[in-house]
PDB file of C-alpha atoms in Angstrom:
ATOM      1  CA  UNK A  27     -34.156   6.115 232.988  1.00 38.00           C
ATOM      2  CA  UNK A  28     -35.437   8.868 230.759  1.00 49.00           C
ATOM      3  CA  UNK A  29     -35.128  12.458 232.119  1.00 52.00           C
ATOM      4  CA  UNK A  30     -38.743  13.994 232.616  1.00 70.00           C
ATOM      5  CA  UNK A  31     -39.537  17.325 230.768  1.00 83.00           C
ATOM      6  CA  UNK A  32     -40.536  20.126 233.124  1.00 91.00           C
ATOM      7  CA  UNK A  33     -43.702  21.102 232.260  1.00 96.00           C
ATOM      8  CA  UNK A  34     -44.439  24.465 231.410  1.00 96.00           C
ATOM      9  CA  UNK A  35     -47.385  26.810 231.248  1.00 97.00           C
ATOM     10  CA  UNK A  36     -47.499  27.883 228.188  1.00 97.00           C
ATOM     11  CA  UNK A  37     -47.532  24.772 226.762  1.00 97.00           C
ATOM     12  CA  UNK A  38     -50.420  23.317 228.312  1.00 98.00           C
ATOM     13  CA  UNK A  39     -52.304  26.190 227.279  1.00 98.00           C
ATOM     14  CA  UNK A  40     -51.363  25.222 223.382  1.00 98.00           C
ATOM     15  CA  UNK A  41     -52.057  21.998 224.044  1.00 98.00           C
ATOM     16  CA  UNK A  42     -55.561  22.346 225.551  1.00 98.00           C
ATOM     17  CA  UNK A  43     -56.294  25.024 222.747  1.00 98.00           C
ATOM     18  CA  UNK A  44     -55.559  22.554 220.081  1.00 98.00           C
ATOM     19  CA  UNK A  45     -57.762  20.703 221.847  1.00 98.00           C
ATOM     20  CA  UNK A  46     -61.121  23.251 220.291  1.00 96.00           C
ATOM     21  CA  UNK A  47     -63.674  23.790 221.917  1.00 97.00           C
ATOM     22  CA  UNK A  48     -63.851  21.512 225.509  1.00 98.00           C
ATOM     23  CA  UNK A  49     -67.104  20.028 225.620  1.00 97.00           C
ATOM     24  CA  UNK A  50     -68.473  16.971 225.582  1.00 95.00           C
ATOM     25  CA  UNK A  51     -65.994  14.046 224.279  1.00 96.00           C
ATOM     26  CA  UNK A  52     -63.773  16.859 224.191  1.00 98.00           C
ATOM     27  CA  UNK A  53     -64.477  17.650 227.647  1.00 98.00           C
ATOM     28  CA  UNK A  54     -63.273  13.993 228.142  1.00 97.00           C
ATOM     29  CA  UNK A  55     -59.827  14.224 225.643  1.00 98.00           C
ATOM     30  CA  UNK A  56     -58.998  17.514 228.195  1.00 98.00           C
ATOM     31  CA  UNK A  57     -59.099  15.620 230.653  1.00 98.00           C
ATOM     32  CA  UNK A  58     -57.458  13.043 229.751  1.00 98.00           C
ATOM     33  CA  UNK A  59     -54.478  15.722 228.551  1.00 98.00           C
ATOM     34  CA  UNK A  60     -54.539  16.166 232.285  1.00 98.00           C
ATOM     35  CA  UNK A  61     -54.406  12.831 233.610  1.00 98.00           C
ATOM     36  CA  UNK A  62     -51.949  11.660 231.965  1.00 98.00           C
ATOM     37  CA  UNK A  63     -49.265  14.914 232.765  1.00 98.00           C
ATOM     38  CA  UNK A  64     -49.472  14.230 236.408  1.00 98.00           C
ATOM     39  CA  UNK A  65     -48.756  10.358 235.536  1.00 97.00           C
ATOM     40  CA  UNK A  66     -45.696  10.938 234.351  1.00 96.00           C
ATOM     41  CA  UNK A  67     -44.508  13.058 237.528  1.00 96.00           C
ATOM     42  CA  UNK A  68     -45.505  10.531 239.399  1.00 96.00           C
ATOM     43  CA  UNK A  69     -47.991  12.868 241.331  1.00 97.00           C
ATOM     44  CA  UNK A  70     -51.329  10.569 242.115  1.00 97.00           C
ATOM     45  CA  UNK A  71     -54.531  11.865 240.983  1.00 98.00           C
ATOM     46  CA  UNK A  72     -57.413  10.829 241.097  1.00 98.00           C
ATOM     47  CA  UNK A  73     -61.059  11.421 239.053  1.00 98.00           C
ATOM     48  CA  UNK A  74     -65.001  11.989 239.863  1.00 97.00           C
ATOM     49  CA  UNK A  75     -67.179  11.103 237.783  1.00 98.00           C
ATOM     50  CA  UNK A  76     -70.601  12.324 237.537  1.00 98.00           C
ATOM     51  CA  UNK A  77     -73.271  13.405 234.419  1.00 97.00           C
ATOM     52  CA  UNK A  78     -74.367  16.878 233.506  1.00 97.00           C
ATOM     53  CA  UNK A  79     -76.612  17.946 230.270  1.00 98.00           C
ATOM     54  CA  UNK A  80     -75.480  20.772 227.622  1.00 98.00           C
ATOM     55  CA  UNK A  81     -77.110  22.146 225.619  1.00 97.00           C
ATOM     56  CA  UNK A  82     -75.673  20.945 221.517  1.00 97.00           C
ATOM     57  CA  UNK A  83     -76.687  23.452 218.906  1.00 97.00           C
ATOM     58  CA  UNK A  84     -77.921  21.694 215.548  1.00 97.00           C
ATOM     59  CA  UNK A  85     -78.528  24.637 213.989  1.00 98.00           C
ATOM     60  CA  UNK A  86     -78.052  28.556 214.442  1.00 98.00           C
ATOM     61  CA  UNK A  87     -79.789  30.769 211.788  1.00 98.00           C
ATOM     62  CA  UNK A  88     -79.691  34.710 211.021  1.00 98.00           C
ATOM     63  CA  UNK A  89     -81.072  36.075 207.703  1.00 98.00           C
ATOM     64  CA  UNK A  90     -80.886  39.351 206.867  1.00 98.00           C
ATOM     65  CA  UNK A  91     -82.421  40.975 203.201  1.00 97.00           C
ATOM     66  CA  UNK A  92     -82.148  36.852 202.010  1.00 97.00           C
ATOM     67  CA  UNK A  93     -78.542  36.728 203.193  1.00 97.00           C
ATOM     68  CA  UNK A  94     -77.097  33.646 205.705  1.00 98.00           C
ATOM     69  CA  UNK A  95     -75.103  35.338 208.233  1.00 97.00           C
ATOM     70  CA  UNK A  96     -72.535  34.047 211.241  1.00 97.00           C
ATOM     71  CA  UNK A  97     -73.898  33.394 214.029  1.00 97.00           C
ATOM     72  CA  UNK A  98     -72.773  31.086 217.286  1.00 97.00           C
ATOM     73  CA  UNK A  99     -76.979  29.676 218.843  1.00 97.00           C
ATOM     74  CA  UNK A 100     -76.565  30.023 222.588  1.00 96.00           C
ATOM     75  CA  UNK A 101     -80.563  29.242 223.678  1.00 97.00           C
ATOM     76  CA  UNK A 102     -80.348  25.365 225.661  1.00 97.00           C
ATOM     77  CA  UNK A 103     -84.714  25.622 223.880  1.00 97.00           C
ATOM     78  CA  UNK A 104     -85.154  25.980 220.313  1.00 98.00           C
ATOM     79  CA  UNK A 105     -87.039  28.318 218.476  1.00 98.00           C
ATOM     80  CA  UNK A 106     -87.810  31.252 216.320  1.00 98.00           C
ATOM     81  CA  UNK A 107     -85.899  34.688 217.836  1.00 98.00           C
ATOM     82  CA  UNK A 108     -87.655  38.608 217.243  1.00 97.00           C
ATOM     83  CA  UNK A 109     -84.785  40.009 215.148  1.00 96.00           C
ATOM     84  CA  UNK A 110     -85.820  42.424 217.488  1.00 95.00           C
ATOM     85  CA  UNK A 111     -84.727  41.795 220.989  1.00 95.00           C
ATOM     86  CA  UNK A 112     -81.409  42.254 220.601  1.00 96.00           C
ATOM     87  CA  UNK A 113     -79.100  43.426 223.736  1.00 94.00           C
ATOM     88  CA  UNK A 114     -75.411  43.729 225.284  1.00 92.00           C
ATOM     89  CA  UNK A 115     -74.036  39.991 226.810  1.00 87.00           C
ATOM     90  CA  UNK A 116     -71.959  41.277 229.689  1.00 85.00           C
ATOM     91  CA  UNK A 117     -74.815  42.372 230.300  1.00 80.00           C
ATOM     92  CA  UNK A 118     -76.559  39.813 233.228  1.00 75.00           C
ATOM     93  CA  UNK A 119     -77.914  37.086 231.371  1.00 73.00           C
ATOM     94  CA  UNK A 120     -80.532  36.520 234.728  1.00 75.00           C
ATOM     95  CA  UNK A 121     -82.148  39.531 232.516  1.00 81.00           C
ATOM     96  CA  UNK A 122     -83.100  37.599 230.102  1.00 88.00           C
ATOM     97  CA  UNK A 123     -83.044  34.753 231.113  1.00 93.00           C
ATOM     98  CA  UNK A 124     -86.357  33.215 229.386  1.00 95.00           C
ATOM     99  CA  UNK A 125     -86.533  35.736 226.824  1.00 94.00           C
ATOM    100  CA  UNK A 126     -85.724  34.222 222.380  1.00 96.00           C
ATOM    101  CA  UNK A 127     -82.464  37.087 222.597  1.00 96.00           C
ATOM    102  CA  UNK A 128     -79.967  38.656 219.615  1.00 97.00           C
ATOM    103  CA  UNK A 129     -76.283  38.869 221.374  1.00 97.00           C
ATOM    104  CA  UNK A 130     -73.540  40.628 221.058  1.00 97.00           C
ATOM    105  CA  UNK A 131     -70.593  41.705 222.481  1.00 96.00           C
ATOM    106  CA  UNK A 132     -69.934  45.466 221.421  1.00 96.00           C
ATOM    107  CA  UNK A 133     -65.892  44.387 222.912  1.00 96.00           C
ATOM    108  CA  UNK A 134     -65.832  42.091 220.578  1.00 96.00           C
ATOM    109  CA  UNK A 135     -64.702  41.782 216.494  1.00 96.00           C
ATOM    110  CA  UNK A 136     -66.464  38.512 216.419  1.00 96.00           C
ATOM    111  CA  UNK A 137     -69.618  36.825 217.493  1.00 96.00           C
ATOM    112  CA  UNK A 138     -68.983  35.996 221.578  1.00 95.00           C
ATOM    113  CA  UNK A 139     -71.996  34.421 222.757  1.00 92.00           C
ATOM    114  CA  UNK A 140     -70.997  35.559 226.561  1.00 91.00           C
ATOM    115  CA  UNK A 141     -74.293  34.390 227.406  1.00 92.00           C
ATOM    116  CA  UNK A 142     -76.613  32.092 227.190  1.00 94.00           C
ATOM    117  CA  UNK A 143     -80.658  32.365 227.473  1.00 95.00           C
ATOM    118  CA  UNK A 144     -83.093  29.407 228.399  1.00 97.00           C
ATOM    119  CA  UNK A 145     -84.705  30.463 225.927  1.00 97.00           C
ATOM    120  CA  UNK A 146     -83.892  30.415 222.065  1.00 98.00           C
ATOM    121  CA  UNK A 147     -80.831  32.913 221.131  1.00 97.00           C
ATOM    122  CA  UNK A 148     -77.531  33.786 219.443  1.00 98.00           C
ATOM    123  CA  UNK A 149     -74.944  35.689 219.071  1.00 97.00           C
ATOM    124  CA  UNK A 150     -72.910  37.593 215.939  1.00 98.00           C
ATOM    125  CA  UNK A 151     -70.894  40.231 215.971  1.00 97.00           C
ATOM    126  CA  UNK A 152     -70.974  44.248 216.532  1.00 97.00           C
ATOM    127  CA  UNK A 153     -70.730  44.273 212.448  1.00 97.00           C
ATOM    128  CA  UNK A 154     -73.420  41.751 211.497  1.00 97.00           C
ATOM    129  CA  UNK A 155     -75.423  43.760 214.223  1.00 97.00           C
ATOM    130  CA  UNK A 156     -75.512  47.705 212.215  1.00 96.00           C
ATOM    131  CA  UNK A 157     -76.374  45.370 209.161  1.00 96.00           C
ATOM    132  CA  UNK A 158     -79.737  43.953 211.581  1.00 97.00           C
ATOM    133  CA  UNK A 159     -79.682  46.638 212.338  1.00 95.00           C
ATOM    134  CA  UNK A 160     -80.684  49.253 208.890  1.00 95.00           C
ATOM    135  CA  UNK A 161     -82.659  45.731 207.770  1.00 96.00           C
ATOM    136  CA  UNK A 162     -85.678  45.644 205.683  1.00 96.00           C
ATOM    137  CA  UNK A 163     -85.915  41.729 206.687  1.00 97.00           C
ATOM    138  CA  UNK A 164     -84.116  39.140 208.567  1.00 98.00           C
ATOM    139  CA  UNK A 165     -85.856  36.376 210.660  1.00 98.00           C
ATOM    140  CA  UNK A 166     -83.615  34.045 213.445  1.00 98.00           C
ATOM    141  CA  UNK A 167     -83.727  30.369 214.431  1.00 98.00           C
ATOM    142  CA  UNK A 168     -82.139  28.457 216.344  1.00 98.00           C
ATOM    143  CA  UNK A 169     -81.793  24.104 216.394  1.00 98.00           C
ATOM    144  CA  UNK A 170     -80.355  22.824 219.871  1.00 98.00           C
ATOM    145  CA  UNK A 171     -80.760  19.516 221.840  1.00 98.00           C
ATOM    146  CA  UNK A 172     -80.115  19.244 225.611  1.00 98.00           C
ATOM    147  CA  UNK A 173     -77.647  15.899 225.725  1.00 97.00           C
ATOM    148  CA  UNK A 174     -76.884  14.076 228.999  1.00 97.00           C
ATOM    149  CA  UNK A 175     -73.259  13.498 228.932  1.00 96.00           C
ATOM    150  CA  UNK A 176     -69.981  12.483 231.346  1.00 96.00           C
ATOM    151  CA  UNK A 177     -68.394  14.823 233.130  1.00 98.00           C
ATOM    152  CA  UNK A 178     -66.030  14.875 235.787  1.00 98.00           C
ATOM    153  CA  UNK A 179     -63.360  16.919 238.400  1.00 96.00           C
ATOM    154  CA  UNK A 180     -59.890  15.752 238.890  1.00 98.00           C
ATOM    155  CA  UNK A 181     -58.131  16.026 242.009  1.00 98.00           C
ATOM    156  CA  UNK A 182     -54.204  16.357 243.072  1.00 98.00           C
ATOM    157  CA  UNK A 183     -53.245  16.470 246.802  1.00 98.00           C
ATOM    158  CA  UNK A 184     -54.619  16.148 249.869  1.00 98.00           C
ATOM    159  CA  UNK A 185     -58.253  14.875 249.483  1.00 97.00           C
ATOM    160  CA  UNK A 186     -59.345  14.261 253.807  1.00 96.00           C
ATOM    161  CA  UNK A 187     -58.206  17.489 254.631  1.00 97.00           C
ATOM    162  CA  UNK A 188     -56.262  20.480 252.792  1.00 98.00           C
ATOM    163  CA  UNK A 189     -55.241  23.542 253.909  1.00 98.00           C
ATOM    164  CA  UNK A 190     -55.751  25.276 251.021  1.00 98.00           C
ATOM    165  CA  UNK A 191     -58.484  25.356 247.578  1.00 98.00           C
ATOM    166  CA  UNK A 192     -57.274  25.359 243.958  1.00 98.00           C
ATOM    167  CA  UNK A 193     -59.505  24.701 242.658  1.00 98.00           C
ATOM    168  CA  UNK A 194     -59.679  25.697 238.087  1.00 98.00           C
ATOM    169  CA  UNK A 195     -61.858  24.429 235.191  1.00 98.00           C
ATOM    170  CA  UNK A 196     -60.163  23.221 231.982  1.00 98.00           C
ATOM    171  CA  UNK A 197     -63.783  23.058 229.461  1.00 98.00           C
ATOM    172  CA  UNK A 198     -64.186  25.489 227.294  1.00 98.00           C
ATOM    173  CA  UNK A 199     -66.701  27.711 225.085  1.00 97.00           C
ATOM    174  CA  UNK A 200     -63.891  28.686 222.444  1.00 96.00           C
ATOM    175  CA  UNK A 201     -60.405  27.164 222.403  1.00 98.00           C
ATOM    176  CA  UNK A 202     -60.528  29.640 225.451  1.00 98.00           C
ATOM    177  CA  UNK A 203     -56.405  30.091 226.720  1.00 98.00           C
ATOM    178  CA  UNK A 204     -57.311  32.873 228.761  1.00 98.00           C
ATOM    179  CA  UNK A 205     -60.986  31.090 229.776  1.00 97.00           C
ATOM    180  CA  UNK A 206     -59.779  28.665 231.205  1.00 97.00           C
ATOM    181  CA  UNK A 207     -56.642  27.021 229.862  1.00 98.00           C
ATOM    182  CA  UNK A 208     -54.284  29.428 231.234  1.00 98.00           C
ATOM    183  CA  UNK A 209     -55.436  28.969 235.590  1.00 98.00           C
ATOM    184  CA  UNK A 210     -55.595  25.005 234.462  1.00 98.00           C
ATOM    185  CA  UNK A 211     -52.114  25.189 233.617  1.00 98.00           C
ATOM    186  CA  UNK A 212     -50.583  27.565 236.040  1.00 98.00           C
ATOM    187  CA  UNK A 213     -52.973  25.306 238.324  1.00 98.00           C
ATOM    188  CA  UNK A 214     -50.742  21.947 236.940  1.00 98.00           C
ATOM    189  CA  UNK A 215     -48.045  23.813 237.257  1.00 98.00           C
ATOM    190  CA  UNK A 216     -47.909  25.196 240.413  1.00 98.00           C
ATOM    191  CA  UNK A 217     -50.084  21.484 241.908  1.00 98.00           C
ATOM    192  CA  UNK A 218     -46.588  20.155 240.012  1.00 98.00           C
ATOM    193  CA  UNK A 219     -44.127  22.540 242.250  1.00 97.00           C
ATOM    194  CA  UNK A 220     -46.017  22.050 245.877  1.00 98.00           C
ATOM    195  CA  UNK A 221     -44.832  18.277 244.435  1.00 97.00           C
ATOM    196  CA  UNK A 222     -41.451  18.422 244.495  1.00 95.00           C
ATOM    197  CA  UNK A 223     -41.531  21.439 247.226  1.00 95.00           C
ATOM    198  CA  UNK A 224     -42.950  18.418 249.852  1.00 95.00           C
ATOM    199  CA  UNK A 225     -45.935  20.880 250.645  1.00 96.00           C
ATOM    200  CA  UNK A 226     -49.269  19.065 248.223  1.00 97.00           C
ATOM    201  CA  UNK A 227     -50.245  17.421 251.137  1.00 96.00           C
ATOM    202  CA  UNK A 228     -51.615  20.419 252.560  1.00 96.00           C
ATOM    203  CA  UNK A 229     -53.159  21.211 249.696  1.00 98.00           C
ATOM    204  CA  UNK A 230     -55.806  19.565 247.055  1.00 98.00           C
ATOM    205  CA  UNK A 231     -55.791  20.983 243.894  1.00 98.00           C
ATOM    206  CA  UNK A 232     -59.443  20.746 241.575  1.00 98.00           C
ATOM    207  CA  UNK A 233     -59.861  21.159 237.748  1.00 98.00           C
ATOM    208  CA  UNK A 234     -63.387  20.960 237.286  1.00 98.00           C
ATOM    209  CA  UNK A 235     -64.433  19.746 232.925  1.00 98.00           C
ATOM    210  CA  UNK A 236     -68.556  21.604 234.118  1.00 98.00           C
ATOM    211  CA  UNK A 237     -68.270  24.573 234.535  1.00 98.00           C
ATOM    212  CA  UNK A 238     -69.531  27.204 231.549  1.00 97.00           C
ATOM    213  CA  UNK A 239     -72.753  25.309 230.728  1.00 97.00           C
ATOM    214  CA  UNK A 240     -75.244  22.894 232.216  1.00 97.00           C
ATOM    215  CA  UNK A 241     -78.760  22.448 232.617  1.00 98.00           C
ATOM    216  CA  UNK A 242     -78.710  24.607 236.138  1.00 97.00           C
ATOM    217  CA  UNK A 243     -81.672  27.065 236.541  1.00 96.00           C
ATOM    218  CA  UNK A 244     -80.790  29.863 236.301  1.00 94.00           C
ATOM    219  CA  UNK A 245     -77.029  29.419 237.023  1.00 95.00           C
ATOM    220  CA  UNK A 246     -76.660  27.169 234.204  1.00 96.00           C
ATOM    221  CA  UNK A 247     -72.697  27.802 234.760  1.00 97.00           C
ATOM    222  CA  UNK A 248     -70.425  26.072 237.508  1.00 97.00           C
ATOM    223  CA  UNK A 249     -72.165  22.867 237.851  1.00 98.00           C
ATOM    224  CA  UNK A 250     -69.762  20.751 237.866  1.00 98.00           C
ATOM    225  CA  UNK A 251     -68.242  23.390 241.584  1.00 98.00           C
ATOM    226  CA  UNK A 252     -71.827  22.432 243.126  1.00 98.00           C
ATOM    227  CA  UNK A 253     -71.121  18.993 242.692  1.00 98.00           C
ATOM    228  CA  UNK A 254     -67.919  19.188 244.437  1.00 98.00           C
ATOM    229  CA  UNK A 255     -69.127  21.287 246.726  1.00 98.00           C
ATOM    230  CA  UNK A 256     -71.774  18.691 247.404  1.00 97.00           C
ATOM    231  CA  UNK A 257     -69.641  15.268 247.928  1.00 98.00           C
ATOM    232  CA  UNK A 258     -66.333  16.979 250.005  1.00 98.00           C
ATOM    233  CA  UNK A 259     -69.007  20.435 252.003  1.00 97.00           C
ATOM    234  CA  UNK A 260     -66.223  19.126 255.605  1.00 97.00           C
ATOM    235  CA  UNK A 261     -63.213  18.852 253.683  1.00 98.00           C
ATOM    236  CA  UNK A 262     -64.702  22.614 252.160  1.00 97.00           C
ATOM    237  CA  UNK A 263     -65.966  24.439 254.816  1.00 97.00           C
ATOM    238  CA  UNK A 264     -62.804  23.242 257.196  1.00 97.00           C
ATOM    239  CA  UNK A 265     -60.085  24.176 254.672  1.00 98.00           C
ATOM    240  CA  UNK A 266     -57.833  27.230 255.689  1.00 98.00           C
ATOM    241  CA  UNK A 267     -59.035  29.433 252.825  1.00 98.00           C
ATOM    242  CA  UNK A 268     -59.879  28.118 248.835  1.00 98.00           C
ATOM    243  CA  UNK A 269     -58.730  30.156 245.721  1.00 98.00           C
ATOM    244  CA  UNK A 270     -59.736  30.155 242.764  1.00 98.00           C
ATOM    245  CA  UNK A 271     -57.689  30.382 239.258  1.00 98.00           C
ATOM    246  CA  UNK A 272     -59.734  31.626 236.037  1.00 98.00           C
ATOM    247  CA  UNK A 273     -57.705  33.750 233.446  1.00 97.00           C
ATOM    248  CA  UNK A 274     -55.322  34.715 234.183  1.00 98.00           C
ATOM    249  CA  UNK A 275     -51.979  34.982 231.584  1.00 97.00           C
ATOM    250  CA  UNK A 276     -53.203  38.217 230.132  1.00 97.00           C
ATOM    251  CA  UNK A 277     -52.030  40.520 231.800  1.00 96.00           C
ATOM    252  CA  UNK A 278     -51.034  41.724 235.853  1.00 97.00           C
ATOM    253  CA  UNK A 279     -53.073  38.641 237.574  1.00 97.00           C
ATOM    254  CA  UNK A 280     -53.629  39.870 241.364  1.00 97.00           C
ATOM    255  CA  UNK A 281     -55.834  38.007 244.118  1.00 97.00           C
ATOM    256  CA  UNK A 282     -59.398  39.143 244.035  1.00 94.00           C
ATOM    257  CA  UNK A 283     -62.375  39.181 246.924  1.00 93.00           C
ATOM    258  CA  UNK A 284     -65.474  41.060 244.956  1.00 91.00           C
ATOM    259  CA  UNK A 285     -68.721  39.552 246.946  1.00 88.00           C
ATOM    260  CA  UNK A 286     -70.261  40.156 243.435  1.00 88.00           C
ATOM    261  CA  UNK A 287     -66.927  38.692 241.052  1.00 90.00           C
ATOM    262  CA  UNK A 288     -66.980  35.643 243.690  1.00 91.00           C
ATOM    263  CA  UNK A 289     -70.501  34.618 242.946  1.00 89.00           C
ATOM    264  CA  UNK A 290     -69.790  34.382 239.725  1.00 91.00           C
ATOM    265  CA  UNK A 291     -67.114  32.979 239.554  1.00 94.00           C
ATOM    266  CA  UNK A 292     -67.727  30.462 242.036  1.00 97.00           C
ATOM    267  CA  UNK A 293     -71.523  30.687 242.144  1.00 96.00           C
ATOM    268  CA  UNK A 294     -71.553  27.702 245.457  1.00 97.00           C
ATOM    269  CA  UNK A 295     -75.081  27.398 246.943  1.00 96.00           C
ATOM    270  CA  UNK A 296     -73.378  28.473 250.187  1.00 94.00           C
ATOM    271  CA  UNK A 297     -70.613  30.680 248.566  1.00 94.00           C
ATOM    272  CA  UNK A 298     -71.555  32.604 252.162  1.00 92.00           C
ATOM    273  CA  UNK A 299     -69.779  30.351 254.241  1.00 93.00           C
ATOM    274  CA  UNK A 300     -67.339  30.577 253.124  1.00 96.00           C
ATOM    275  CA  UNK A 301     -66.332  33.010 251.132  1.00 94.00           C
ATOM    276  CA  UNK A 302     -64.443  35.207 253.992  1.00 95.00           C
ATOM    277  CA  UNK A 303     -61.733  32.920 253.049  1.00 97.00           C
ATOM    278  CA  UNK A 304     -62.031  32.720 249.304  1.00 97.00           C
ATOM    279  CA  UNK A 305     -60.095  34.556 246.541  1.00 97.00           C
ATOM    280  CA  UNK A 306     -59.981  34.844 242.861  1.00 98.00           C
ATOM    281  CA  UNK A 307     -56.396  35.677 240.807  1.00 98.00           C
ATOM    282  CA  UNK A 308     -57.017  36.742 237.522  1.00 97.00           C
ATOM    283  CA  UNK A 309     -56.254  38.968 235.012  1.00 97.00           C
ATOM    284  CA  UNK A 310     -56.605  41.601 232.919  1.00 96.00           C
ATOM    285  CA  UNK A 311     -61.227  41.961 232.643  1.00 93.00           C
ATOM    286  CA  UNK A 312     -61.068  44.605 230.753  1.00 94.00           C
ATOM    287  CA  UNK A 313     -58.464  42.676 227.868  1.00 95.00           C
ATOM    288  CA  UNK A 314     -60.224  39.169 228.472  1.00 96.00           C
ATOM    289  CA  UNK A 315     -63.902  40.345 226.613  1.00 96.00           C
ATOM    290  CA  UNK A 316     -62.881  41.507 223.593  1.00 96.00           C
ATOM    291  CA  UNK A 317     -62.372  37.685 223.144  1.00 97.00           C
ATOM    292  CA  UNK A 318     -64.619  36.391 225.825  1.00 96.00           C
ATOM    293  CA  UNK A 319     -66.322  32.403 225.189  1.00 96.00           C
ATOM    294  CA  UNK A 320     -64.931  33.346 220.806  1.00 96.00           C
ATOM    295  CA  UNK A 321     -62.404  31.931 218.553  1.00 96.00           C
ATOM    296  CA  UNK A 322     -60.197  34.648 219.159  1.00 97.00           C
ATOM    297  CA  UNK A 323     -60.041  33.343 222.500  1.00 98.00           C
ATOM    298  CA  UNK A 324     -56.443  31.733 221.162  1.00 97.00           C
ATOM    299  CA  UNK A 325     -52.892  31.058 222.264  1.00 97.00           C
ATOM    300  CA  UNK A 326     -51.818  35.001 221.058  1.00 96.00           C
ATOM    301  CA  UNK A 327     -53.528  36.795 224.053  1.00 95.00           C
ATOM    302  CA  UNK A 328     -51.244  34.679 226.414  1.00 97.00           C
ATOM    303  CA  UNK A 329     -48.158  36.823 227.930  1.00 97.00           C
ATOM    304  CA  UNK A 330     -44.974  34.507 228.636  1.00 97.00           C
ATOM    305  CA  UNK A 331     -44.228  36.479 231.787  1.00 97.00           C
ATOM    306  CA  UNK A 332     -48.226  36.959 232.896  1.00 98.00           C
ATOM    307  CA  UNK A 333     -48.347  34.236 233.531  1.00 97.00           C
ATOM    308  CA  UNK A 334     -45.218  33.756 235.082  1.00 97.00           C
ATOM    309  CA  UNK A 335     -46.447  35.659 237.700  1.00 98.00           C
ATOM    310  CA  UNK A 336     -49.586  33.939 238.127  1.00 98.00           C
ATOM    311  CA  UNK A 337     -48.299  30.788 238.741  1.00 98.00           C
ATOM    312  CA  UNK A 338     -45.374  32.502 242.180  1.00 97.00           C
ATOM    313  CA  UNK A 339     -48.590  35.120 243.399  1.00 97.00           C
ATOM    314  CA  UNK A 340     -50.517  31.733 243.396  1.00 98.00           C
ATOM    315  CA  UNK A 341     -47.631  29.708 244.603  1.00 98.00           C
ATOM    316  CA  UNK A 342     -46.448  32.289 247.958  1.00 97.00           C
ATOM    317  CA  UNK A 343     -50.031  32.288 248.894  1.00 97.00           C
ATOM    318  CA  UNK A 344     -50.259  28.310 249.607  1.00 97.00           C
ATOM    319  CA  UNK A 345     -47.332  28.527 251.590  1.00 96.00           C
ATOM    320  CA  UNK A 346     -49.349  31.794 253.860  1.00 94.00           C
ATOM    321  CA  UNK A 347     -50.655  28.680 255.588  1.00 90.00           C
ATOM    322  CA  UNK A 348     -48.794  25.707 255.077  1.00 80.00           C
TER     323      UNK A 348
END
């Protein structure tokens, strides 16, 4: 019998980022990759299907003094955008959720659609912002359609009464090496380790395919997590601990329990019911913002040493209550 090669988190990140932006049909390919990994190791994996709606940009346009400039659409509806409505995407989109806006992430050198609006919106780089501020004439617009698409969350382990539930999402905006191919790959590695250590029956790993974007108002992110919450509410309530793995592998990874951050990373409808036992494992947030939701969030940003540390920290937290 051919010996199966050991799974490595760095290889998982490479495979996922090679797919590109993991939305719609590409998210389905990411789902297939994850399923195939577990099948290769003879670990059962269950697919829960659901439907979602995502915005699909047809055309995003910014013209400054007659020159077409690079921009990325990050709005839910079509229309013109007043170019004077410039906002930092480092602030919560809740404040501009219904406002046509030009977003800029001042920490990222390229267009970084950190936030989305339920109005026409685009994201541009700091360099383009400087051009826009000195422009004699500029116009911006967005054409987008609302597309119904199938999505999934994948279950590995004890579906009925796990002591620990581990969540990660595999969809992305951009290549998404840090966000969140890293968390997905670390979760895969840890699930396989739990399998070989004989403790997978005590845990449940949930891989979500629709975390980044949906038409849920006003919290457009986290839709797949809320579908799980609705279908497995009792399992969620009865678990001893809930661990969310998001954006690791780019620095020292730590479990945090800050309420504001938890609600951003894991926006359940009834998060207050489980927040005392819920922890987020994450890496260097400042480093993440330099590439967030952009083409720069690539494999180059990942440290193998940091990935190993994330795997060890996660496994140690799981076995605390086994």
